[in-house]
Every structure is written in structure tokens, then in C-alpha cells.
Coordinates of C-alpha atoms in Angstrom, one line a residue:
M1 CA 0.0 0.0 0.0
A2 CA 1.3 3.5 -0.8
S3 CA 2.5 5.6 2.0
A4 CA 0.6 8.6 3.4
A5 CA 0.3 11.5 1.1
R6 CA 2.6 14.5 0.9
D7 CA 1.8 17.9 -0.5
I8 CA 4.5 18.4 -3.1
A9 CA 2.9 21.1 -5.3
P10 CA 1.1 24.4 -5.1
R11 CA -2.6 24.6 -4.6
G12 CA -3.4 24.2 -8.3
L13 CA -2.1 20.6 -8.3
S14 CA -5.0 18.1 -8.8
R15 CA -5.5 15.9 -5.8
T16 CA -5.5 12.4 -7.3
V17 CA -5.6 9.1 -5.6
S18 CA -5.6 5.3 -6.0
N19 CA -7.7 2.2 -5.9
S20 CA -9.5 2.5 -9.2
L21 CA -12.1 0.0 -10.5
G22 CA -11.1 -3.3 -11.9
S23 CA -12.0 -2.7 -15.6
S24 CA -13.1 -0.2 -18.1
T25 CA -16.9 -0.1 -18.7
S26 CA -16.7 2.3 -21.6
P27 CA -18.0 0.8 -24.9
T28 CA -15.3 2.8 -26.7
S29 CA -12.5 1.2 -24.8
A30 CA -10.5 -1.4 -26.7
F31 CA -8.8 -2.9 -23.7
K32 CA -9.3 -3.8 -20.1
F33 CA -7.4 -2.1 -17.3
L34 CA -5.1 -4.3 -15.1
P35 CA -6.6 -6.0 -12.1
S36 CA -6.4 -4.0 -9.0
H37 CA -4.0 -6.3 -7.2
S38 CA -1.3 -5.6 -9.8
R39 CA -2.0 -1.9 -10.4
K40 CA 0.4 0.7 -9.1
Q41 CA -1.1 3.2 -6.6
L42 CA -1.1 6.7 -8.0
K43 CA -1.2 8.8 -4.8
P44 CA 0.2 12.3 -4.4
F45 CA -2.4 13.0 -1.7
A46 CA -4.3 11.0 0.9
T47 CA -7.4 9.4 -0.5
E48 CA -9.6 11.2 2.1
D49 CA -8.5 14.6 0.7
I50 CA -10.7 14.1 -2.3
K51 CA -14.0 15.9 -1.8
I52 CA -17.1 15.0 -3.8
I53 CA -20.6 16.3 -3.6
L54 CA -23.5 14.5 -5.1
L55 CA -26.8 16.4 -5.7
E56 CA -30.3 15.4 -6.8
N57 CA -30.6 12.1 -5.0
V58 CA -27.9 10.2 -7.0
N59 CA -28.5 6.5 -6.7
Q60 CA -26.9 4.6 -3.8
T61 CA -24.8 2.5 -6.2
G62 CA -22.8 5.6 -7.3
R63 CA -22.4 6.8 -3.7
D64 CA -21.1 3.4 -2.7
I65 CA -18.6 3.3 -5.6
L66 CA -17.2 6.7 -4.7
A67 CA -17.2 6.1 -0.9
Q68 CA -15.3 2.8 -1.4
Q69 CA -12.4 4.8 -2.8
G70 CA -12.1 6.6 0.5
Y71 CA -13.3 9.9 -0.9
Q72 CA -15.2 12.4 1.2
V73 CA -18.7 12.1 -0.3
E74 CA -21.4 14.6 0.6
F75 CA -24.9 13.6 -0.5
L76 CA -27.9 15.9 -1.0
K77 CA -31.4 14.7 -2.2
S78 CA -32.2 17.9 -4.1
S79 CA -30.6 20.5 -6.3
L80 CA -29.4 23.8 -4.8
P81 CA -30.1 27.4 -5.6
E82 CA -27.3 29.2 -7.3
E83 CA -25.8 31.0 -4.3
Q84 CA -25.8 27.8 -2.2
L85 CA -24.4 25.8 -5.1
I86 CA -21.5 28.3 -5.3
E87 CA -20.7 27.9 -1.6
K88 CA -20.8 24.1 -1.9
I89 CA -18.7 23.9 -5.1
R90 CA -15.8 26.0 -4.0
D91 CA -13.7 23.3 -2.4
V92 CA -14.8 20.1 -4.1
H93 CA -12.8 18.1 -6.6
A94 CA -15.8 16.4 -8.2
I95 CA -19.5 17.0 -8.4
G96 CA -22.3 14.7 -9.4
I97 CA -25.6 16.1 -10.7
R98 CA -28.7 15.2 -12.7
S99 CA -30.7 17.5 -14.9
K100 CA -31.9 20.3 -12.6
T101 CA -28.5 21.6 -11.3
K102 CA -27.2 24.3 -13.6
L103 CA -23.4 24.5 -13.7
T104 CA -23.0 27.8 -15.5
A105 CA -19.8 29.8 -16.0
K106 CA -20.7 32.0 -13.0
V107 CA -20.9 28.9 -10.8
L108 CA -17.9 27.2 -12.2
R109 CA -15.7 30.2 -11.8
E110 CA -16.0 29.7 -8.0
A111 CA -14.9 26.0 -8.2
R112 CA -11.2 26.4 -7.3
N113 CA -10.4 22.6 -7.1
L114 CA -12.9 21.1 -9.5
I115 CA -11.4 18.7 -12.0
V116 CA -14.4 16.6 -13.1
I117 CA -18.2 16.6 -13.3
G118 CA -20.5 13.6 -13.5
C119 CA -23.9 14.0 -15.0
F120 CA -25.9 11.0 -13.8
C121 CA -28.3 11.4 -16.7
I122 CA -28.4 11.5 -20.4
G123 CA -28.2 15.2 -21.3
T124 CA -25.4 17.7 -20.5
N125 CA -27.3 20.9 -21.4
Q126 CA -27.2 21.9 -17.8
V127 CA -23.4 22.2 -17.9
D128 CA -21.4 25.0 -19.7
L129 CA -19.3 22.5 -21.8
D130 CA -17.3 25.2 -23.5
Y131 CA -16.2 26.7 -20.1
T132 CA -15.4 23.3 -18.6
A133 CA -13.2 22.3 -21.6
K134 CA -11.3 25.6 -21.6
H135 CA -10.6 25.3 -17.9
G136 CA -9.6 21.6 -17.8
I137 CA -12.7 20.2 -16.2
A138 CA -13.8 16.9 -17.6
V139 CA -17.5 16.1 -18.0
F140 CA -19.0 12.6 -18.1
N141 CA -22.6 11.4 -18.6
S142 CA -24.7 8.3 -19.0
P143 CA -25.5 8.2 -22.7
F144 CA -27.0 4.7 -23.1
S145 CA -29.6 4.3 -20.4
N146 CA -32.7 5.5 -22.3
S147 CA -31.7 4.8 -25.9
R148 CA -34.1 1.8 -26.2
S149 CA -37.0 3.7 -24.8
V150 CA -36.5 6.6 -27.2
A151 CA -36.1 4.2 -30.2
E152 CA -39.4 2.5 -29.3
L153 CA -41.2 5.8 -28.9
V154 CA -40.1 6.8 -32.4
I155 CA -41.3 3.5 -33.9
G156 CA -44.7 4.0 -32.3
E157 CA -44.8 7.6 -33.6
I158 CA -43.9 6.4 -37.1
I159 CA -46.9 4.0 -37.1
A160 CA -49.2 6.6 -35.5
L161 CA -48.3 9.3 -38.0
A162 CA -48.7 6.9 -41.0
R163 CA -52.2 5.9 -39.8
Q164 CA -53.3 9.2 -38.4
L165 CA -54.0 7.4 -35.2
C166 CA -54.0 10.4 -32.9
D167 CA -56.4 12.4 -35.0
R168 CA -58.8 9.4 -35.2
S169 CA -58.5 8.9 -31.4
N170 CA -59.2 12.6 -30.7
E171 CA -62.3 12.5 -32.9
M172 CA -63.6 9.4 -31.2
H173 CA -63.1 11.1 -27.8
K174 CA -65.3 13.8 -29.1
G175 CA -68.0 11.3 -30.3
T176 CA -67.1 11.5 -34.0
W177 CA -66.8 8.3 -36.0
N178 CA -64.5 9.0 -39.0
K179 CA -63.4 5.8 -40.7
V180 CA -61.1 6.8 -43.5
S181 CA -58.2 5.2 -45.4
N182 CA -57.1 8.2 -47.5
R183 CA -53.4 9.0 -46.9
C184 CA -53.0 6.2 -44.4
W185 CA -50.1 3.9 -45.0
E186 CA -48.3 0.7 -44.0
I187 CA -44.7 1.5 -43.0
R188 CA -43.4 -1.7 -44.6
G189 CA -41.3 -0.8 -47.6
K190 CA -41.1 2.9 -46.7
V191 CA -37.7 4.7 -46.3
L192 CA -36.7 5.8 -42.9
G193 CA -34.0 8.5 -42.8
I194 CA -32.1 8.7 -39.5
I195 CA -30.1 11.9 -38.8
G196 CA -27.4 10.9 -36.3
Y197 CA -26.5 7.2 -36.1
G198 CA -25.5 7.0 -32.5
H199 CA -26.8 5.0 -29.6
I200 CA -30.5 5.8 -30.4
G201 CA -30.2 6.0 -34.1
S202 CA -28.5 2.7 -34.5
Q203 CA -31.1 0.9 -32.3
L204 CA -33.9 2.5 -34.2
S205 CA -32.3 1.3 -37.4
V206 CA -32.6 -2.3 -36.3
L207 CA -36.1 -2.0 -35.1
A208 CA -37.3 -0.3 -38.3
E209 CA -35.7 -2.9 -40.5
S210 CA -37.4 -5.7 -38.5
M211 CA -40.7 -4.0 -39.5
G212 CA -39.8 -4.0 -43.2
M213 CA -38.6 -0.4 -43.6
Q214 CA -35.6 0.6 -45.7
V215 CA -33.1 2.6 -43.6
I216 CA -30.7 5.3 -44.7
F217 CA -28.8 7.5 -42.3
Y218 CA -26.7 10.6 -42.3
D219 CA -23.9 11.3 -39.8
V220 CA -20.9 13.6 -39.8
V221 CA -18.5 10.7 -39.4
N222 CA -18.3 7.4 -41.4
L223 CA -19.8 4.6 -39.3
M224 CA -20.3 0.9 -39.5
T225 CA -23.9 0.2 -40.4
L226 CA -26.1 -2.4 -38.8
G227 CA -28.2 -4.7 -40.9
T228 CA -28.8 -3.4 -44.4
A229 CA -28.9 0.3 -43.5
K230 CA -27.0 2.6 -45.8
Q231 CA -25.1 5.8 -45.0
V232 CA -25.7 8.7 -47.4
P233 CA -23.1 11.4 -48.1
T234 CA -25.2 14.5 -47.4
L235 CA -28.2 15.6 -45.4
A236 CA -29.8 16.7 -48.7
D237 CA -29.6 13.1 -50.0
L238 CA -31.4 11.8 -47.0
L239 CA -34.1 14.4 -47.1
R240 CA -34.7 13.8 -50.8
D241 CA -35.2 10.0 -50.4
A242 CA -36.8 9.5 -47.0
D243 CA -40.5 9.0 -46.3
F244 CA -39.9 9.5 -42.6
V245 CA -37.1 11.7 -41.2
T246 CA -36.1 11.4 -37.6
C247 CA -33.5 13.5 -35.7
H248 CA -31.0 12.1 -33.2
V249 CA -28.3 14.6 -32.8
P250 CA -26.8 16.6 -29.9
E251 CA -27.4 20.3 -29.2
L252 CA -24.5 22.0 -30.9
P253 CA -24.1 25.3 -32.8
E254 CA -24.0 23.2 -35.9
T255 CA -27.3 21.5 -35.2
K256 CA -29.3 24.6 -34.3
D257 CA -32.2 24.9 -36.8
M258 CA -30.7 22.0 -38.7
I259 CA -34.1 21.4 -40.2
G260 CA -35.4 24.8 -41.5
P261 CA -37.0 26.2 -44.6
K262 CA -34.3 25.0 -47.0
E263 CA -34.5 21.4 -45.6
F264 CA -38.3 21.3 -45.7
E265 CA -38.1 22.3 -49.3
Q266 CA -35.7 19.4 -49.9
M267 CA -38.0 16.8 -48.3
K268 CA -40.5 14.7 -50.2
T269 CA -44.0 16.1 -50.4
G270 CA -46.1 14.2 -48.0
S271 CA -43.2 13.0 -45.8
Y272 CA -43.1 13.0 -42.0
L273 CA -40.7 14.4 -39.4
I274 CA -39.9 13.2 -35.9
N275 CA -37.7 15.0 -33.4
A276 CA -36.8 13.3 -30.1
S277 CA -33.3 14.8 -29.8
R278 CA -33.1 18.5 -28.9
G279 CA -35.6 21.3 -29.2
S280 CA -33.2 23.6 -31.0
V281 CA -32.7 21.2 -34.0
V282 CA -36.0 22.1 -35.8
D283 CA -37.1 25.6 -36.9
I284 CA -40.7 25.3 -35.6
P285 CA -42.2 28.3 -37.4
A286 CA -40.8 26.9 -40.7
L287 CA -42.3 23.5 -39.7
I288 CA -45.7 25.1 -39.1
D289 CA -45.5 26.6 -42.6
A290 CA -44.6 23.3 -44.2
L291 CA -47.5 21.5 -42.4
R292 CA -50.0 24.2 -43.5
I293 CA -49.1 23.9 -47.2
G294 CA -49.1 20.1 -47.1
K295 CA -45.3 19.7 -47.8
I296 CA -45.1 17.7 -44.5
A297 CA -47.9 15.3 -43.8
G298 CA -47.3 15.0 -40.1
V299 CA -44.9 15.5 -37.3
A300 CA -44.1 14.1 -33.9
L301 CA -42.2 16.3 -31.4
D302 CA -41.0 15.3 -28.0
V303 CA -38.6 18.2 -27.4
Y304 CA -38.9 22.0 -27.7
P305 CA -36.8 25.1 -27.7
S306 CA -38.3 26.2 -24.3
E307 CA -39.7 23.6 -21.9
P308 CA -41.5 24.3 -18.6
A309 CA -39.8 23.5 -15.3
G310 CA -42.7 21.4 -14.1
N311 CA -46.0 19.8 -15.0
G312 CA -49.0 22.0 -15.7
D313 CA -50.8 24.1 -18.3
Y314 CA -47.7 25.7 -19.6
F315 CA -47.5 24.7 -23.2
V316 CA -48.9 28.0 -24.4
N317 CA -47.6 31.1 -26.3
D318 CA -46.0 32.5 -23.2
L319 CA -43.6 29.6 -23.3
N320 CA -43.1 29.4 -27.1
S321 CA -44.7 32.1 -29.3
W322 CA -45.9 29.4 -31.8
A323 CA -47.3 26.9 -29.4
E324 CA -51.0 27.5 -30.0
D325 CA -50.5 27.5 -33.8
L326 CA -48.7 24.1 -33.6
R327 CA -51.4 22.7 -31.3
S328 CA -54.1 23.6 -33.8
L329 CA -52.7 21.5 -36.7
K330 CA -53.8 18.0 -37.8
N331 CA -51.6 14.9 -37.6
V332 CA -49.2 16.5 -35.1
I333 CA -48.1 14.4 -32.1
L334 CA -46.8 16.5 -29.2
T335 CA -45.4 14.8 -26.1
P336 CA -43.8 16.4 -23.1
H337 CA -40.1 15.2 -23.4
I338 CA -41.0 11.6 -22.4
G339 CA -38.6 9.8 -24.7
G340 CA -36.7 8.3 -21.7
S341 CA -39.7 8.2 -19.4
T342 CA -40.1 4.5 -18.9
D343 CA -39.6 2.4 -15.8
E344 CA -36.9 0.5 -17.6
A345 CA -35.0 3.6 -18.6
Q346 CA -35.3 5.2 -15.2
S347 CA -34.0 2.0 -13.6
A348 CA -31.1 1.9 -16.0
I349 CA -30.2 5.5 -15.3
G350 CA -30.5 4.9 -11.6
I351 CA -28.3 1.8 -11.4
E352 CA -26.5 1.0 -14.6
G353 CA -26.0 4.7 -15.6
T354 CA -24.9 5.6 -12.1
S355 CA -22.3 2.8 -12.1
F356 CA -21.1 4.0 -15.5
V357 CA -20.7 7.6 -14.4
A358 CA -19.3 6.9 -11.0
G359 CA -16.8 4.5 -12.6
A360 CA -15.8 7.2 -15.1
L361 CA -15.2 9.7 -12.3
V362 CA -13.0 7.2 -10.4
R363 CA -10.9 6.4 -13.5
Y364 CA -10.5 10.1 -14.3
V365 CA -9.5 11.1 -10.7
N366 CA -7.3 8.1 -10.2
E367 CA -5.7 7.6 -13.7
G368 CA -6.6 10.5 -15.9
T369 CA -8.6 8.4 -18.3
T370 CA -11.1 10.4 -20.4
L371 CA -12.9 7.6 -22.2
G372 CA -16.6 8.7 -22.3
A373 CA -15.9 12.4 -21.7
V374 CA -18.3 14.6 -23.6
N375 CA -16.1 17.7 -23.7
F376 CA -12.6 16.3 -23.9
P377 CA -10.8 14.1 -26.5
E378 CA -10.8 10.4 -25.4
V379 CA -7.4 9.4 -24.1
A380 CA -6.3 6.4 -22.1
L381 CA -3.1 4.5 -21.2
R382 CA -2.9 1.1 -19.6
S383 CA -2.5 1.3 -15.8
L384 CA 0.9 1.4 -14.3
T385 CA 1.9 -1.8 -12.5
L386 CA 3.6 -2.5 -9.2
D387 CA 6.7 -3.5 -11.3
E388 CA 7.1 0.1 -12.3
P389 CA 7.9 1.8 -9.0
N390 CA 9.7 4.9 -10.3
H391 CA 7.1 5.9 -12.9
V392 CA 5.0 9.0 -13.1
R393 CA 1.9 9.7 -15.1
V394 CA 1.8 13.3 -16.5
I395 CA -1.4 14.8 -17.7
Y396 CA -1.2 18.1 -19.5
I397 CA -4.4 19.7 -20.7
H398 CA -3.5 22.6 -23.0
N399 CA -4.6 25.0 -25.7
N400 CA -4.5 23.3 -29.1
I401 CA -1.8 25.5 -30.7
P402 CA 1.4 24.7 -32.7
G403 CA 4.6 23.8 -30.9
V404 CA 3.2 22.5 -27.6
L405 CA 4.4 18.9 -27.9
R406 CA 8.0 20.1 -28.7
K407 CA 8.0 22.1 -25.4
V408 CA 6.4 19.4 -23.3
N409 CA 8.8 16.7 -24.6
A410 CA 11.7 19.0 -23.9
I411 CA 10.6 19.0 -20.3
L412 CA 10.1 15.3 -20.2
G413 CA 13.3 14.6 -22.2
D414 CA 15.5 13.9 -19.2
H415 CA 13.4 10.8 -18.5
N416 CA 12.4 7.8 -20.5
V417 CA 8.9 8.3 -22.0
D418 CA 7.5 4.8 -21.9
K419 CA 4.0 5.6 -23.2
Q420 CA 2.5 8.8 -24.6
M421 CA -0.9 9.6 -26.2
T422 CA -2.3 12.9 -27.2
D423 CA -5.5 14.0 -28.9
S424 CA -7.4 17.2 -29.5
R425 CA -11.0 18.4 -29.6
G426 CA -11.5 21.8 -31.0
E427 CA -9.4 24.3 -29.1
V428 CA -8.4 21.9 -26.3
A429 CA -5.8 19.1 -26.4
Y430 CA -5.2 16.4 -23.8
L431 CA -1.7 14.8 -23.4
M432 CA -1.0 11.8 -21.2
A433 CA 2.5 10.3 -20.7
D434 CA 4.0 7.7 -18.4
I435 CA 7.7 8.4 -17.8
S436 CA 10.2 6.3 -15.9
N437 CA 13.3 6.9 -13.8
V438 CA 11.8 9.8 -11.9
N439 CA 13.1 10.5 -8.4
H440 CA 10.6 11.8 -5.9
G441 CA 12.5 15.0 -5.6
E442 CA 12.0 15.7 -9.3
I443 CA 8.2 15.6 -9.3
K444 CA 7.7 19.1 -8.1
D445 CA 10.2 20.5 -10.7
L446 CA 8.4 18.5 -13.4
F447 CA 5.0 19.9 -12.4
E448 CA 6.2 23.5 -12.1
S449 CA 8.0 23.4 -15.5
L450 CA 4.7 22.3 -17.2
E451 CA 2.7 24.8 -15.3
A452 CA 4.9 27.6 -16.6
L453 CA 4.1 26.9 -20.2
S454 CA 1.9 29.5 -21.8
S455 CA -0.3 26.8 -23.4
R456 CA -1.2 25.3 -20.1
I457 CA -4.9 24.8 -19.0
M458 CA -4.3 22.3 -16.3
T459 CA -1.4 20.0 -15.2
R460 CA -1.8 16.8 -13.2
V461 CA 1.0 14.6 -12.0
L462 CA 0.1 11.1 -10.7
Y463 CA 2.7 8.9 -9.1

């Protein structure tokens, strides 16, 4: 067991500790970490120095995983008002939240020791991802827990739109018998166009094919397809050929109003649109126009640009100026962001998702691994072993500008660099290196030399 911790660096040094989990649970990881009995302890500080606060009633599973590391874990059942949140966040190294806690730039500026955020939920809109990336704070989430529930909802909406089920049901509730077949279709043989072939899009692809649909998809990266789905080169190609278009993309500047007047013009006349991703993706006034002229035969929306904070009679023009116009149209399915609202999804978020996020926090704090991070490039090295006693892991988060690697390697050059990996994402780059033949007295000099570089965002030295 490693000896008691010693403070060998100024206050800015990240307080990182040992005893990480036995294996990686990231689906993007191509390897397993070493078993804990052979793993070297990375411990510049005592385990109990790591302070973590968990808000919004994070599941007991996650609390246990973090507490088993020896961290100081504070648990609260609710979110906090901004002023109280600022007070709580000032001294913690990690924070776990769900969807109600807003980690804005104003709040994060007060977080002097924060190195990682765990979102024990699907979305990360409640976190200022740009600020966190530029200040060296990793953010992890649970991206898989509700994917099946969302995919099944979309399948149901495809059938409901094709058969005008909601209109017929509303008419029956009003006492009107209206048996019609005009413009009602089977979905077998129809083309489903999926925008975004990630966790939800790919599951939806399989379900749709099993019901006889032809599947095409558009994504910004080339991906391996499932079944007989085909990737198309442009969004315009997808819109031109699809009978049903469904959106499954994150909220980014590039996806704001991704489906607008130009895109509606490119779609087939009489086609259908479904959005269960983010409310900013579809230009709603343009959608209303397309519905009124018959360009679009129907739409299903589960997300909106502005959504109320609680249940009630809030879906009116005060919330979104077009709400009442949208509500008045035929063959329009409107649901209150219930894509992941199933018992199964909530259970997965509560247990499986919690384990995933808590494990990611532990691996990041203990080993610097960013697999699964939503705002950092994904970088990992195998764990150091007990047979490598004089090794140090250097983590250098820096601005993605020319010449940085040359300067970093000049600092590391007096030692043998056993392993090194670096990657970038936008303006931020993440370098991880294991170096050998490092005497304990050299660690502080190594840290301070890296801290002095003008490109530095955050430096961590684990040993």
C-alpha cells in the first residue's frame, strides 16, 4: 500500500488518488485495465483529501462506488439554488448532478479545485461545456440508459403518423366516427431517414428494419452500419429519399435549426418528421408553414426550444410564441419530453447509468482516463503496475496550438517516456504520458515546468 500523502505542489495541483475500478466499462474502450491487485497506486495526496458532492438524489450505487475509494462524499437529495451551489462547489474536486442543477460559467468560476463533473443522466445541457473544456474540467454522462426507450417511442410515432391514429382517437373522444383510409399507409417498404446514427439512431435502425422499412442515415462521421442500413453522403440526399425523417443529434451550434425552410423544401412532399433529440434542432415556425401547405404530412415532437420546469398548463404562447398554432394542426403528435420516461430507462439511469458515471469519475480522478468524456478528447493509457515503481503519469491539458508537444517533450526529455498519447478536440488538447526513472524530488520541478508553459490549461502529475 502506498505511504501517506505528501503535498508536493502548489494549490493548483490536482489531488489524485488510488484504488481504481477493476476494468473499463466504456463501450469505446478497446482494452481492459489491469486487475487492482497488480495496479500501481497513484497517490500524491491521501485518499480522504478528495471531496465529492452528489446532488439530486444520485442512486446509492454511485455513492457506494465513490465512498469505497475513501473519498469524502457529501450527498444531498435535491438541487441547490445558485448561491448555495456556489458555496458548496468552492472546495470540491468532483461534483455529481442530474438534470436540474445548472453549472453555469458563473458557478464554475468559483470552483477552485474542481477537475471533473459527473452528469448522472443523459443530457449535459445543464453544464457549460465550453467553459469546462477551456478550464480543464472533464464532464461525463450516461449516454446509453434511455436509448431503447427513445427508439421504441419513435417506432410508435412512425406508425401513429402513417395511420393518423392520434387524430382518429381525438375524434372518437369527441364522439365523431370518421373511418377513412385516405393518406394512411403501412410502414413496410417505406424509407426511414435517420439523422445521427449514434446509440439511439442505430437501435432505431434495427427496429425499423425488422418491420420491413428501408433505412438510410446521415452522420458527420463514417460509421459501420447495422443490418442493411446505408449511409448517405449528405443531409440533402437523406431528405430527398426518406418518407420518414427522424432526428437524433446533440445540441450544438452546428445543429441549431438543422431542419429549416431549406431542408423542408428538400423533403419529399407528404413526408413525415420526428424530433426526439433536442428542441433547437428544428425551426418550428418553418415546420408550421410546411405543415400548412401540405409539404409535410405529419410531425411528432418530444422536445422544444423552451420547456417548462414542471408539469402544468404551460405549453402556451407565453412559453413558445408558436405553441398554439402548432397545437391547432392535424396529424401533429406533441409529447412532453417523455422519450426516456419508462420504468426500464429510469431504472437503467438509476443503477447502470450511475455505475457507469461513478466509474468514469473514479478512473478520471485516479488515472486521468477520459474515455466517455463529452467535452474532452478520449485518451487512455494502460494502468501502471507494481513492477514500475519509479514511474510518473503526466497529464497536460492545453490549448491546441502549434509547438506545444515540442516544449512538453523538452521538459520530459531527461526521463524515458514509456508511453504517450495525445488528442485534441476543438481548441483543447489532452496529453497523457508515463515516464520512468523519476526520483521523488524531481516531481515538483516537473510539475512547475509544465505549469509555466503558456499553453497550459491544467497540469496533473500522478505517481
